[in-house]
mmCIF file of N, CA and C in Angstrom:
data_model
loop_
_atom_site.group_PDB
_atom_site.id
_atom_site.type_symbol
_atom_site.label_atom_id
_atom_site.label_comp_id
_atom_site.label_asym_id
_atom_site.label_seq_id
_atom_site.Cartn_x
_atom_site.Cartn_y
_atom_site.Cartn_z
ATOM 1 N N MET A 1057 4.841 15.022 -9.982
ATOM 2 C CA MET A 1057 5.673 14.486 -8.806
ATOM 3 C C MET A 1057 5.818 13.168 -9.483
ATOM 4 N N ARG A 1058 7.316 12.421 -9.606
ATOM 5 C CA ARG A 1058 7.257 11.185 -9.919
ATOM 6 C C ARG A 1058 8.261 10.540 -9.051
ATOM 7 N N ILE A 1059 7.732 9.375 -8.357
ATOM 8 C CA ILE A 1059 8.180 8.480 -7.518
ATOM 9 C C ILE A 1059 8.500 7.232 -7.946
ATOM 10 N N SER A 1060 9.843 6.816 -7.700
ATOM 11 C CA SER A 1060 10.015 5.358 -8.051
ATOM 12 C C SER A 1060 10.727 4.462 -7.055
ATOM 13 N N VAL A 1061 10.148 3.392 -6.986
ATOM 14 C CA VAL A 1061 10.648 2.381 -5.650
ATOM 15 C C VAL A 1061 11.288 1.212 -6.566
ATOM 16 N N ALA A 1062 12.506 0.613 -6.076
ATOM 17 C CA ALA A 1062 12.850 -0.690 -6.600
ATOM 18 C C ALA A 1062 12.800 -1.769 -5.407
ATOM 19 N N VAL A 1063 12.229 -2.623 -5.523
ATOM 20 C CA VAL A 1063 11.985 -3.513 -4.475
ATOM 21 C C VAL A 1063 12.459 -5.099 -5.012
ATOM 22 N N THR A 1064 13.041 -5.777 -4.323
ATOM 23 C CA THR A 1064 13.209 -7.372 -4.715
ATOM 24 C C THR A 1064 12.305 -8.352 -3.591
ATOM 25 N N VAL A 1065 11.219 -8.815 -4.383
ATOM 26 C CA VAL A 1065 10.402 -9.862 -3.501
ATOM 27 C C VAL A 1065 10.352 -11.043 -3.810
ATOM 28 N N ASN A 1066 10.933 -12.344 -3.051
ATOM 29 C CA ASN A 1066 10.907 -13.682 -3.507
ATOM 30 C C ASN A 1066 9.395 -14.076 -3.551
ATOM 31 N N ALA A 1067 9.025 -14.037 -4.522
ATOM 32 C CA ALA A 1067 7.574 -14.561 -4.825
ATOM 33 C C ALA A 1067 7.184 -14.676 -6.156
ATOM 34 N N PRO A 1068 6.367 -15.331 -6.631
ATOM 35 C CA PRO A 1068 5.742 -15.393 -7.849
ATOM 36 C C PRO A 1068 5.287 -13.927 -8.414
ATOM 37 N N LEU A 1069 5.548 -13.289 -9.526
ATOM 38 C CA LEU A 1069 5.308 -12.096 -9.918
ATOM 39 C C LEU A 1069 3.801 -11.828 -9.867
ATOM 40 N N GLN A 1070 3.055 -12.698 -10.386
ATOM 41 C CA GLN A 1070 1.632 -12.498 -10.272
ATOM 42 C C GLN A 1070 0.855 -12.197 -8.766
ATOM 43 N N ASP A 1071 1.705 -12.733 -7.836
ATOM 44 C CA ASP A 1071 1.514 -12.376 -6.372
ATOM 45 C C ASP A 1071 1.754 -11.055 -5.913
ATOM 46 N N VAL A 1072 3.090 -10.665 -6.411
ATOM 47 C CA VAL A 1072 3.735 -9.488 -5.977
ATOM 48 C C VAL A 1072 2.695 -8.431 -6.797
ATOM 49 N N TRP A 1073 2.327 -8.580 -7.851
ATOM 50 C CA TRP A 1073 1.764 -7.502 -8.840
ATOM 51 C C TRP A 1073 0.148 -7.455 -7.815
ATOM 52 N N ARG A 1074 -0.477 -8.403 -7.500
ATOM 53 C CA ARG A 1074 -1.734 -8.174 -6.896
ATOM 54 C C ARG A 1074 -1.588 -7.556 -5.552
ATOM 55 N N ALA A 1075 -0.555 -7.579 -4.685
ATOM 56 C CA ALA A 1075 -0.201 -7.358 -3.440
ATOM 57 C C ALA A 1075 0.277 -5.878 -3.398
ATOM 58 N N TYR A 1076 0.443 -5.306 -4.435
ATOM 59 C CA TYR A 1076 1.091 -3.789 -4.744
ATOM 60 C C TYR A 1076 0.157 -3.000 -5.479
ATOM 61 N N THR A 1077 -1.220 -3.773 -6.070
ATOM 62 C CA THR A 1077 -2.201 -3.098 -6.850
ATOM 63 C C THR A 1077 -3.685 -3.201 -6.049
ATOM 64 N N THR A 1078 -3.892 -4.184 -5.205
ATOM 65 C CA THR A 1078 -5.139 -4.259 -4.912
ATOM 66 C C THR A 1078 -5.330 -3.803 -3.585
ATOM 67 N N PRO A 1079 -6.230 -3.150 -3.467
ATOM 68 C CA PRO A 1079 -6.561 -2.317 -2.201
ATOM 69 C C PRO A 1079 -6.822 -3.266 -0.996
ATOM 70 N N ALA A 1080 -7.459 -4.174 -1.156
ATOM 71 C CA ALA A 1080 -7.354 -5.009 0.136
ATOM 72 C C ALA A 1080 -6.037 -5.405 0.420
ATOM 73 N N ASP A 1081 -5.315 -6.071 -0.644
ATOM 74 C CA ASP A 1081 -3.764 -6.563 -0.108
ATOM 75 C C ASP A 1081 -2.947 -5.503 0.450
ATOM 76 N N ILE A 1082 -2.831 -4.314 -0.105
ATOM 77 C CA ILE A 1082 -2.291 -3.309 0.632
ATOM 78 C C ILE A 1082 -2.679 -2.901 1.900
ATOM 79 N N MET A 1083 -3.853 -3.011 1.998
ATOM 80 C CA MET A 1083 -4.026 -2.814 3.632
ATOM 81 C C MET A 1083 -3.684 -3.737 4.505
ATOM 82 N N GLN A 1084 -3.411 -5.077 4.075
ATOM 83 C CA GLN A 1084 -2.716 -6.130 4.815
ATOM 84 C C GLN A 1084 -1.268 -5.715 5.184
ATOM 85 N N TRP A 1085 -0.358 -5.286 4.191
ATOM 86 C CA TRP A 1085 0.943 -5.095 4.437
ATOM 87 C C TRP A 1085 1.703 -3.573 4.654
ATOM 88 N N ASN A 1086 0.802 -2.842 4.184
ATOM 89 C CA ASN A 1086 1.381 -1.186 4.475
ATOM 90 C C ASN A 1086 0.879 -0.772 5.834
ATOM 91 N N ALA A 1087 2.076 -0.799 6.616
ATOM 92 C CA ALA A 1087 2.318 -0.387 7.757
ATOM 93 C C ALA A 1087 3.607 0.048 8.581
ATOM 94 N N ALA A 1088 3.870 1.078 9.224
ATOM 95 C CA ALA A 1088 5.069 1.654 9.480
ATOM 96 C C ALA A 1088 5.611 0.837 10.672
ATOM 97 N N SER A 1089 4.536 0.187 11.335
ATOM 98 C CA SER A 1089 5.127 -1.015 12.488
ATOM 99 C C SER A 1089 4.002 -1.509 12.720
ATOM 100 N N ASP A 1090 3.912 -2.349 13.993
ATOM 101 C CA ASP A 1090 2.661 -2.975 14.339
ATOM 102 C C ASP A 1090 1.686 -2.015 15.071
ATOM 103 N N ASP A 1091 2.206 -1.023 15.298
ATOM 104 C CA ASP A 1091 1.340 -0.003 15.939
ATOM 105 C C ASP A 1091 0.413 0.772 15.128
ATOM 106 N N TRP A 1092 0.491 0.733 13.950
ATOM 107 C CA TRP A 1092 0.021 1.179 12.592
ATOM 108 C C TRP A 1092 -0.690 0.229 11.749
ATOM 109 N N HIS A 1093 -1.748 0.853 11.074
ATOM 110 C CA HIS A 1093 -2.384 -0.027 10.259
ATOM 111 C C HIS A 1093 -3.124 1.033 9.071
ATOM 112 N N THR A 1094 -3.370 0.400 7.773
ATOM 113 C CA THR A 1094 -4.040 1.217 6.840
ATOM 114 C C THR A 1094 -5.232 1.190 6.717
ATOM 115 N N THR A 1095 -6.112 2.030 6.871
ATOM 116 C CA THR A 1095 -7.705 2.093 7.030
ATOM 117 C C THR A 1095 -8.372 2.162 5.676
ATOM 118 N N ALA A 1096 -7.629 2.616 4.716
ATOM 119 C CA ALA A 1096 -8.022 2.781 3.373
ATOM 120 C C ALA A 1096 -7.071 2.802 2.244
ATOM 121 N N ALA A 1097 -7.294 2.414 1.240
ATOM 122 C CA ALA A 1097 -6.312 2.203 -0.119
ATOM 123 C C ALA A 1097 -7.174 2.229 -1.387
ATOM 124 N N SER A 1098 -6.543 3.137 -2.190
ATOM 125 C CA SER A 1098 -7.174 3.081 -3.667
ATOM 126 C C SER A 1098 -6.129 2.935 -4.731
ATOM 127 N N VAL A 1099 -6.357 2.527 -5.904
ATOM 128 C CA VAL A 1099 -5.427 2.315 -6.972
ATOM 129 C C VAL A 1099 -6.106 2.685 -8.255
ATOM 130 N N ASP A 1100 -5.433 3.468 -8.901
ATOM 131 C CA ASP A 1100 -5.769 3.622 -10.155
ATOM 132 C C ASP A 1100 -4.704 3.695 -11.102
ATOM 133 N N LEU A 1101 -4.521 2.519 -11.861
ATOM 134 C CA LEU A 1101 -3.233 2.147 -12.568
ATOM 135 C C LEU A 1101 -3.101 2.938 -13.820
ATOM 136 N N ARG A 1102 -4.082 3.968 -14.366
ATOM 137 C CA ARG A 1102 -4.012 4.728 -15.820
ATOM 138 C C ARG A 1102 -3.053 5.668 -15.530
ATOM 139 N N GLU A 1103 -2.420 5.946 -16.642
ATOM 140 C CA GLU A 1103 -1.417 7.197 -16.620
ATOM 141 C C GLU A 1103 -2.151 8.382 -15.888
ATOM 142 N N GLY A 1104 -1.623 9.015 -15.035
ATOM 143 C CA GLY A 1104 -2.174 10.080 -14.567
ATOM 144 C C GLY A 1104 -3.078 9.653 -13.412
ATOM 145 N N GLY A 1105 -3.322 8.470 -13.034
ATOM 146 C CA GLY A 1105 -4.184 7.973 -12.034
ATOM 147 C C GLY A 1105 -3.468 8.074 -10.539
ATOM 148 N N GLN A 1106 -4.060 7.792 -9.799
ATOM 149 C CA GLN A 1106 -3.552 7.933 -8.427
ATOM 150 C C GLN A 1106 -3.440 6.569 -7.815
ATOM 151 N N PHE A 1107 -2.611 6.602 -6.744
ATOM 152 C CA PHE A 1107 -2.178 5.502 -5.908
ATOM 153 C C PHE A 1107 -2.539 6.284 -4.272
ATOM 154 N N CYS A 1108 -3.366 5.726 -3.446
ATOM 155 C CA CYS A 1108 -3.319 6.433 -2.251
ATOM 156 C C CYS A 1108 -3.731 5.474 -0.984
ATOM 157 N N SER A 1109 -3.396 5.855 -0.005
ATOM 158 C CA SER A 1109 -3.288 4.783 1.413
ATOM 159 C C SER A 1109 -3.540 5.656 2.308
ATOM 160 N N ARG A 1110 -4.273 5.271 3.439
ATOM 161 C CA ARG A 1110 -4.225 6.048 4.665
ATOM 162 C C ARG A 1110 -3.786 5.249 5.927
ATOM 163 N N MET A 1111 -2.764 5.678 6.540
ATOM 164 C CA MET A 1111 -2.100 5.025 7.445
ATOM 165 C C MET A 1111 -2.582 5.684 8.928
ATOM 166 N N GLU A 1112 -2.971 4.792 9.780
ATOM 167 C CA GLU A 1112 -3.471 5.619 11.209
ATOM 168 C C GLU A 1112 -2.564 4.763 12.248
ATOM 169 N N ALA A 1113 -2.462 5.283 13.476
ATOM 170 C CA ALA A 1113 -2.012 4.776 14.730
ATOM 171 C C ALA A 1113 -3.367 3.977 15.211
ATOM 172 N N LYS A 1114 -3.020 2.343 15.563
ATOM 173 C CA LYS A 1114 -4.137 1.653 16.085
ATOM 174 C C LYS A 1114 -4.825 2.287 17.169
ATOM 175 N N ASP A 1115 -4.036 3.097 18.114
ATOM 176 C CA ASP A 1115 -4.694 3.710 19.431
ATOM 177 C C ASP A 1115 -5.315 5.096 18.705
ATOM 178 N N GLY A 1116 -5.293 5.271 17.975
ATOM 179 C CA GLY A 1116 -6.202 6.729 17.545
ATOM 180 C C GLY A 1116 -5.033 8.055 17.706
ATOM 181 N N SER A 1117 -4.162 7.656 18.101
ATOM 182 C CA SER A 1117 -3.145 9.242 18.428
ATOM 183 C C SER A 1117 -2.981 10.050 17.036
ATOM 184 N N PHE A 1118 -3.078 9.295 16.152
ATOM 185 C CA PHE A 1118 -2.363 9.991 14.800
ATOM 186 C C PHE A 1118 -3.112 9.234 13.598
ATOM 187 N N GLY A 1119 -3.252 10.414 12.579
ATOM 188 C CA GLY A 1119 -3.865 9.748 11.219
ATOM 189 C C GLY A 1119 -5.253 10.162 10.922
#
């Protein structure tokens, strides 16, 4: 499977790269709405590696 995403972010490249590739940063911004949060994230940027995040409803109803 191949997934491509194009986004324009008004911030320094190094800050954007860190936000998209550091699990702790991903957990801060990756949410469908204020009712959801990311409870886990992992990043393996090698070819064939994986990008994984787990999102859950804050009230425990989903996830």
